[in-house]
Amino acid sequence: MRPLRLLFALFCVGLVGACDASSPDGAVSQNAAVPVGNGFDFYILALSWSPGYCRSLGDRADREQCTASPAFEWIVHGLWPQFDRGYPEFCAPGTGERVPRSLADTVKDIMPSNGLIQHQWRKHGSCSGLQPDDYFTVTRTAFEKISRPDIDGSQMQSFSATHQAIERAFLNANPDIPPDAIAVTCDRRFLRDVRICMKRDLTGYVACPEVDQRHCPRPDLVVVPAN
C-alpha cells in the first residue's frame, strides 16, 4: 500500500468564507441566490467516490456511471433534507412523477446516471419543498461550494486510508466546514461517501451529531483510483 501522505499530495483551494443568513420557508436567500426549501432543518450533501461505489457493487453497479471514460471521481450521491433527528423520505408517494430527461441531462456531469437522478428526486428531492428544476439547481450550487481534494493523483492501484485522513483532506480544502458537520462512510471496505451538513440556504454549515457519528467503523478503508 502507498503511504498515507500520498493522499494529501494535492489539495484544492479552500472554500471562500460564506455569509451567515437565514431565510423564511420558500424564500430566496439573497446571499446564496438559491431557492430555500421548507419542512426540514438542513441538507446533507453526499459526495460519492465513484470508483469505490463501482468496485463495491461490481456487476450490480450502474453501468451508465461506471463505464464512463474518463472515469468519474467525486459525484453527487444526493442532496438530502434532514431533521435534527431522522429524515423525511418519499414525500410524494404514488405520484409517478419523473424528472424530465431534458432536466436530468443538465446534471449528468455531477450525477452521471439517470437511475440515480430519478431515485434521488423521488426519495429525497420530493421532501425539499422545491420543484425539480429548483432542487437540482440547489444541488449543483451545493456541489460547487465544496472544494474536493485530490485523493487519486497518479496512483495506479488501490491504497488504504483512515476515515479520519479523508475527512482531514476535506477540512483542509474547506476551512469553513467544522469537524462536527462532516462524516466519511464506507461500503464494506471501500470509501463510499463524504457527507457534509449544510444550511438550507447553503450559506454555511451546521453541526449534525447524528450524521457525524455514522462514520465508517473500519480502522482503514480502501481508496480505489479513478482509472
mmCIF file of C-alpha atoms in Angstrom:
data_model
loop_
_atom_site.group_PDB
_atom_site.id
_atom_site.type_symbol
_atom_site.label_atom_id
_atom_site.label_comp_id
_atom_site.label_asym_id
_atom_site.label_seq_id
_atom_site.Cartn_x
_atom_site.Cartn_y
_atom_site.Cartn_z
ATOM 1 C CA MET A 1 0.000 0.000 0.000
ATOM 2 C CA ARG A 2 1.097 3.559 -0.635
ATOM 3 C CA PRO A 3 1.973 5.778 2.349
ATOM 4 C CA LEU A 4 -0.932 7.857 3.535
ATOM 5 C CA ARG A 5 0.979 11.034 2.842
ATOM 6 C CA LEU A 6 0.274 10.419 -0.858
ATOM 7 C CA LEU A 7 -3.345 11.069 -0.051
ATOM 8 C CA PHE A 8 -2.568 14.711 0.511
ATOM 9 C CA ALA A 9 -0.349 15.419 -2.463
ATOM 10 C CA LEU A 10 -2.760 17.957 -3.883
ATOM 11 C CA PHE A 11 -5.493 19.997 -2.242
ATOM 12 C CA CYS A 12 -7.989 22.299 -3.897
ATOM 13 C CA VAL A 13 -8.149 25.907 -2.820
ATOM 14 C CA GLY A 14 -10.174 26.331 0.399
ATOM 15 C CA LEU A 15 -13.804 27.346 0.213
ATOM 16 C CA VAL A 16 -14.393 31.100 0.290
ATOM 17 C CA GLY A 17 -15.965 32.159 3.589
ATOM 18 C CA ALA A 18 -19.731 32.091 3.479
ATOM 19 C CA CYS A 19 -22.003 34.744 4.915
ATOM 20 C CA ASP A 20 -24.440 33.566 7.560
ATOM 21 C CA ALA A 21 -28.026 34.362 6.696
ATOM 22 C CA SER A 22 -31.402 32.892 7.430
ATOM 23 C CA SER A 23 -34.374 32.871 5.095
ATOM 24 C CA PRO A 24 -38.059 32.138 5.574
ATOM 25 C CA ASP A 25 -39.551 28.959 4.183
ATOM 26 C CA GLY A 26 -39.903 29.032 0.428
ATOM 27 C CA ALA A 27 -37.956 32.309 0.127
ATOM 28 C CA VAL A 28 -34.824 33.076 -1.822
ATOM 29 C CA SER A 29 -31.614 33.722 0.090
ATOM 30 C CA GLN A 30 -30.058 36.970 -1.090
ATOM 31 C CA ASN A 31 -26.601 35.655 -0.248
ATOM 32 C CA ALA A 32 -26.866 32.174 -1.725
ATOM 33 C CA ALA A 33 -29.178 33.184 -4.603
ATOM 34 C CA VAL A 34 -30.840 29.777 -4.445
ATOM 35 C CA PRO A 35 -34.387 28.743 -3.525
ATOM 36 C CA VAL A 36 -34.820 27.682 0.093
ATOM 37 C CA GLY A 37 -36.884 24.566 0.762
ATOM 38 C CA ASN A 38 -39.104 24.086 3.803
ATOM 39 C CA GLY A 39 -40.269 21.403 6.199
ATOM 40 C CA PHE A 40 -36.784 20.264 7.310
ATOM 41 C CA ASP A 41 -33.789 21.543 9.267
ATOM 42 C CA PHE A 42 -30.750 21.239 6.991
ATOM 43 C CA TYR A 43 -29.319 19.422 3.987
ATOM 44 C CA ILE A 44 -26.774 16.661 3.730
ATOM 45 C CA LEU A 45 -24.683 16.934 0.596
ATOM 46 C CA ALA A 46 -23.495 13.370 -0.009
ATOM 47 C CA LEU A 47 -20.452 13.220 -2.266
ATOM 48 C CA SER A 48 -19.723 9.730 -3.519
ATOM 49 C CA TRP A 49 -16.268 8.495 -4.512
ATOM 50 C CA SER A 50 -17.481 6.883 -7.729
ATOM 51 C CA PRO A 51 -14.624 4.339 -8.153
ATOM 52 C CA GLY A 52 -15.388 2.922 -4.698
ATOM 53 C CA TYR A 53 -19.080 2.587 -5.479
ATOM 54 C CA CYS A 54 -18.340 0.850 -8.776
ATOM 55 C CA ARG A 55 -15.814 -1.563 -7.253
ATOM 56 C CA SER A 56 -18.031 -2.368 -4.274
ATOM 57 C CA LEU A 57 -21.137 -3.250 -6.279
ATOM 58 C CA GLY A 58 -19.375 -4.803 -9.242
ATOM 59 C CA ASP A 59 -21.902 -6.133 -11.776
ATOM 60 C CA ARG A 60 -24.744 -4.607 -9.752
ATOM 61 C CA ALA A 61 -23.369 -1.082 -10.149
ATOM 62 C CA ASP A 62 -24.978 1.380 -12.539
ATOM 63 C CA ARG A 63 -23.337 0.867 -15.923
ATOM 64 C CA GLU A 64 -24.083 4.407 -17.074
ATOM 65 C CA GLN A 65 -21.956 5.702 -14.219
ATOM 66 C CA CYS A 66 -19.300 3.002 -14.018
ATOM 67 C CA THR A 67 -18.394 2.523 -17.683
ATOM 68 C CA ALA A 68 -17.789 6.204 -18.415
ATOM 69 C CA SER A 69 -14.425 7.220 -19.857
ATOM 70 C CA PRO A 70 -12.706 9.049 -18.323
ATOM 71 C CA ALA A 71 -13.931 7.603 -15.041
ATOM 72 C CA PHE A 72 -15.875 9.809 -12.657
ATOM 73 C CA GLU A 73 -14.302 10.744 -9.327
ATOM 74 C CA TRP A 74 -16.355 12.769 -6.808
ATOM 75 C CA ILE A 75 -20.000 12.924 -7.805
ATOM 76 C CA VAL A 76 -23.226 13.925 -6.067
ATOM 77 C CA HIS A 77 -24.827 10.906 -4.448
ATOM 78 C CA GLY A 78 -27.621 13.158 -3.286
ATOM 79 C CA LEU A 79 -28.786 16.318 -1.540
ATOM 80 C CA TRP A 80 -30.882 15.104 1.390
ATOM 81 C CA PRO A 81 -33.287 17.154 3.513
ATOM 82 C CA GLN A 82 -32.718 16.246 7.166
ATOM 83 C CA PHE A 83 -34.303 16.769 10.546
ATOM 84 C CA ASP A 84 -32.092 17.281 13.573
ATOM 85 C CA ARG A 85 -33.066 13.691 14.311
ATOM 86 C CA GLY A 86 -34.021 11.471 11.403
ATOM 87 C CA TYR A 87 -35.062 12.494 7.924
ATOM 88 C CA PRO A 88 -38.101 12.560 5.624
ATOM 89 C CA GLU A 89 -38.263 10.379 2.537
ATOM 90 C CA PHE A 90 -40.585 9.622 -0.378
ATOM 91 C CA CYS A 91 -42.747 12.646 0.370
ATOM 92 C CA ALA A 92 -44.873 12.293 -2.758
ATOM 93 C CA PRO A 93 -45.591 8.555 -2.942
ATOM 94 C CA GLY A 94 -47.614 7.189 -5.793
ATOM 95 C CA THR A 95 -47.435 10.304 -7.935
ATOM 96 C CA GLY A 96 -45.288 8.621 -10.551
ATOM 97 C CA GLU A 97 -43.575 11.969 -11.214
ATOM 98 C CA ARG A 98 -40.286 11.599 -13.029
ATOM 99 C CA VAL A 99 -37.555 14.113 -13.687
ATOM 100 C CA PRO A 100 -37.830 15.062 -17.359
ATOM 101 C CA ARG A 101 -34.980 13.792 -19.495
ATOM 102 C CA SER A 102 -34.177 17.350 -20.579
ATOM 103 C CA LEU A 103 -33.644 18.336 -16.929
ATOM 104 C CA ALA A 104 -31.784 15.160 -15.980
ATOM 105 C CA ASP A 105 -29.336 15.728 -18.813
ATOM 106 C CA THR A 106 -28.316 19.088 -17.321
ATOM 107 C CA VAL A 107 -26.877 17.422 -14.195
ATOM 108 C CA LYS A 108 -25.306 14.333 -15.758
ATOM 109 C CA ASP A 109 -21.834 15.827 -15.230
ATOM 110 C CA ILE A 110 -22.284 15.652 -11.438
ATOM 111 C CA MET A 111 -24.932 12.895 -11.163
ATOM 112 C CA PRO A 112 -23.906 10.590 -14.010
ATOM 113 C CA SER A 113 -26.843 8.180 -14.026
ATOM 114 C CA ASN A 114 -30.477 8.622 -14.926
ATOM 115 C CA GLY A 115 -31.357 5.965 -12.361
ATOM 116 C CA LEU A 116 -29.518 7.891 -9.642
ATOM 117 C CA ILE A 117 -31.222 11.156 -10.597
ATOM 118 C CA GLN A 118 -34.713 9.648 -10.611
ATOM 119 C CA HIS A 119 -34.201 7.807 -7.305
ATOM 120 C CA GLN A 120 -32.729 10.832 -5.528
ATOM 121 C CA TRP A 121 -35.631 13.008 -6.626
ATOM 122 C CA ARG A 122 -38.281 10.509 -5.519
ATOM 123 C CA LYS A 123 -36.685 9.677 -2.165
ATOM 124 C CA HIS A 124 -35.123 12.996 -1.154
ATOM 125 C CA GLY A 125 -35.907 15.814 -3.577
ATOM 126 C CA SER A 126 -39.641 15.312 -3.133
ATOM 127 C CA CYS A 127 -39.155 16.264 0.537
ATOM 128 C CA SER A 128 -37.353 19.538 -0.200
ATOM 129 C CA GLY A 129 -40.430 21.678 -0.843
ATOM 130 C CA LEU A 130 -38.924 22.586 -4.223
ATOM 131 C CA GLN A 131 -39.842 21.832 -7.802
ATOM 132 C CA PRO A 132 -37.411 19.521 -9.625
ATOM 133 C CA ASP A 133 -35.672 22.299 -11.561
ATOM 134 C CA ASP A 134 -35.060 24.305 -8.375
ATOM 135 C CA TYR A 135 -33.984 21.219 -6.447
ATOM 136 C CA PHE A 136 -31.316 20.317 -8.982
ATOM 137 C CA THR A 137 -30.200 23.952 -9.188
ATOM 138 C CA VAL A 138 -29.652 23.872 -5.422
ATOM 139 C CA THR A 139 -27.890 20.511 -5.755
ATOM 140 C CA ARG A 140 -25.394 21.924 -8.253
ATOM 141 C CA THR A 141 -24.840 25.029 -6.140
ATOM 142 C CA ALA A 142 -24.096 22.885 -3.088
ATOM 143 C CA PHE A 143 -21.677 20.728 -5.080
ATOM 144 C CA GLU A 144 -19.822 23.760 -6.431
ATOM 145 C CA LYS A 145 -19.414 25.264 -2.953
ATOM 146 C CA ILE A 146 -17.220 22.355 -1.858
ATOM 147 C CA SER A 147 -13.565 22.084 -2.829
ATOM 148 C CA ARG A 148 -12.947 18.406 -3.459
ATOM 149 C CA PRO A 149 -9.414 17.259 -2.605
ATOM 150 C CA ASP A 150 -7.432 15.098 -4.998
ATOM 151 C CA ILE A 151 -7.179 11.692 -3.364
ATOM 152 C CA ASP A 152 -6.326 9.909 -6.594
ATOM 153 C CA GLY A 153 -3.389 11.707 -8.177
ATOM 154 C CA SER A 154 -1.248 9.475 -10.376
ATOM 155 C CA GLN A 155 -1.647 6.321 -8.300
ATOM 156 C CA MET A 156 -2.254 3.185 -10.352
ATOM 157 C CA GLN A 157 -3.535 0.868 -7.603
ATOM 158 C CA SER A 158 -5.779 0.939 -4.588
ATOM 159 C CA PHE A 159 -4.369 2.077 -1.258
ATOM 160 C CA SER A 160 -5.628 2.209 2.306
ATOM 161 C CA ALA A 161 -6.529 5.246 4.403
ATOM 162 C CA THR A 162 -8.424 6.012 7.578
ATOM 163 C CA HIS A 163 -11.748 7.805 7.520
ATOM 164 C CA GLN A 164 -10.064 10.497 9.629
ATOM 165 C CA ALA A 165 -7.498 11.083 6.850
ATOM 166 C CA ILE A 166 -10.208 11.514 4.221
ATOM 167 C CA GLU A 167 -12.125 13.855 6.499
ATOM 168 C CA ARG A 168 -8.988 15.884 7.205
ATOM 169 C CA ALA A 169 -8.378 16.258 3.478
ATOM 170 C CA PHE A 170 -11.817 17.845 3.096
ATOM 171 C CA LEU A 171 -11.402 20.061 6.145
ATOM 172 C CA ASN A 172 -8.040 21.315 4.885
ATOM 173 C CA ALA A 173 -9.556 22.081 1.492
ATOM 174 C CA ASN A 174 -12.633 23.714 3.069
ATOM 175 C CA PRO A 175 -11.581 25.533 6.272
ATOM 176 C CA ASP A 176 -15.124 26.826 6.884
ATOM 177 C CA ILE A 177 -16.506 23.325 7.480
ATOM 178 C CA PRO A 178 -16.481 22.454 11.211
ATOM 179 C CA PRO A 179 -15.362 18.923 12.108
ATOM 180 C CA ASP A 180 -18.799 18.074 13.533
ATOM 181 C CA ALA A 181 -20.507 18.844 10.184
ATOM 182 C CA ILE A 182 -18.855 16.094 8.123
ATOM 183 C CA ALA A 183 -18.689 12.312 8.098
ATOM 184 C CA VAL A 184 -16.939 9.737 5.893
ATOM 185 C CA THR A 185 -18.748 6.476 5.146
ATOM 186 C CA CYS A 186 -17.666 3.190 3.642
ATOM 187 C CA ASP A 187 -19.348 0.333 1.801
ATOM 188 C CA ARG A 188 -17.835 -2.873 3.142
ATOM 189 C CA ARG A 189 -14.152 -1.927 2.899
ATOM 190 C CA PHE A 190 -14.363 0.751 0.200
ATOM 191 C CA LEU A 191 -14.520 4.540 0.583
ATOM 192 C CA ARG A 192 -18.060 5.462 -0.385
ATOM 193 C CA ASP A 193 -19.370 8.896 0.666
ATOM 194 C CA VAL A 194 -18.366 12.123 2.312
ATOM 195 C CA ARG A 195 -21.453 13.675 3.909
ATOM 196 C CA ILE A 196 -21.488 17.402 4.655
ATOM 197 C CA CYS A 197 -24.256 19.115 6.638
ATOM 198 C CA MET A 198 -25.258 22.451 5.087
ATOM 199 C CA LYS A 199 -27.729 25.176 5.972
ATOM 200 C CA ARG A 200 -30.911 25.217 3.922
ATOM 201 C CA ASP A 201 -29.800 28.376 2.119
ATOM 202 C CA LEU A 202 -26.276 26.952 1.633
ATOM 203 C CA THR A 203 -24.614 29.940 3.302
ATOM 204 C CA GLY A 204 -22.834 27.805 5.861
ATOM 205 C CA TYR A 205 -22.705 24.518 7.732
ATOM 206 C CA VAL A 206 -24.423 23.019 10.737
ATOM 207 C CA ALA A 207 -23.304 20.597 13.412
ATOM 208 C CA CYS A 208 -25.071 17.278 12.868
ATOM 209 C CA PRO A 209 -24.118 14.801 15.612
ATOM 210 C CA GLU A 210 -26.425 12.092 14.298
ATOM 211 C CA VAL A 211 -24.663 12.183 10.919
ATOM 212 C CA ASP A 212 -21.177 12.699 12.329
ATOM 213 C CA GLN A 213 -21.485 9.579 14.479
ATOM 214 C CA ARG A 214 -22.248 7.395 11.468
ATOM 215 C CA HIS A 215 -18.733 7.456 10.084
ATOM 216 C CA CYS A 216 -17.026 4.397 8.668
ATOM 217 C CA PRO A 217 -16.431 1.948 11.558
ATOM 218 C CA ARG A 218 -13.417 0.313 9.940
ATOM 219 C CA PRO A 219 -9.879 1.198 11.134
ATOM 220 C CA ASP A 220 -8.974 1.712 7.480
ATOM 221 C CA LEU A 221 -10.718 1.670 4.126
ATOM 222 C CA VAL A 222 -9.726 1.062 0.519
ATOM 223 C CA VAL A 223 -9.463 4.024 -1.851
ATOM 224 C CA VAL A 224 -9.939 2.847 -5.429
ATOM 225 C CA PRO A 225 -8.233 5.033 -8.060
ATOM 226 C CA ALA A 226 -10.244 6.543 -10.911
ATOM 227 C CA ASN A 227 -8.579 4.795 -13.836
#
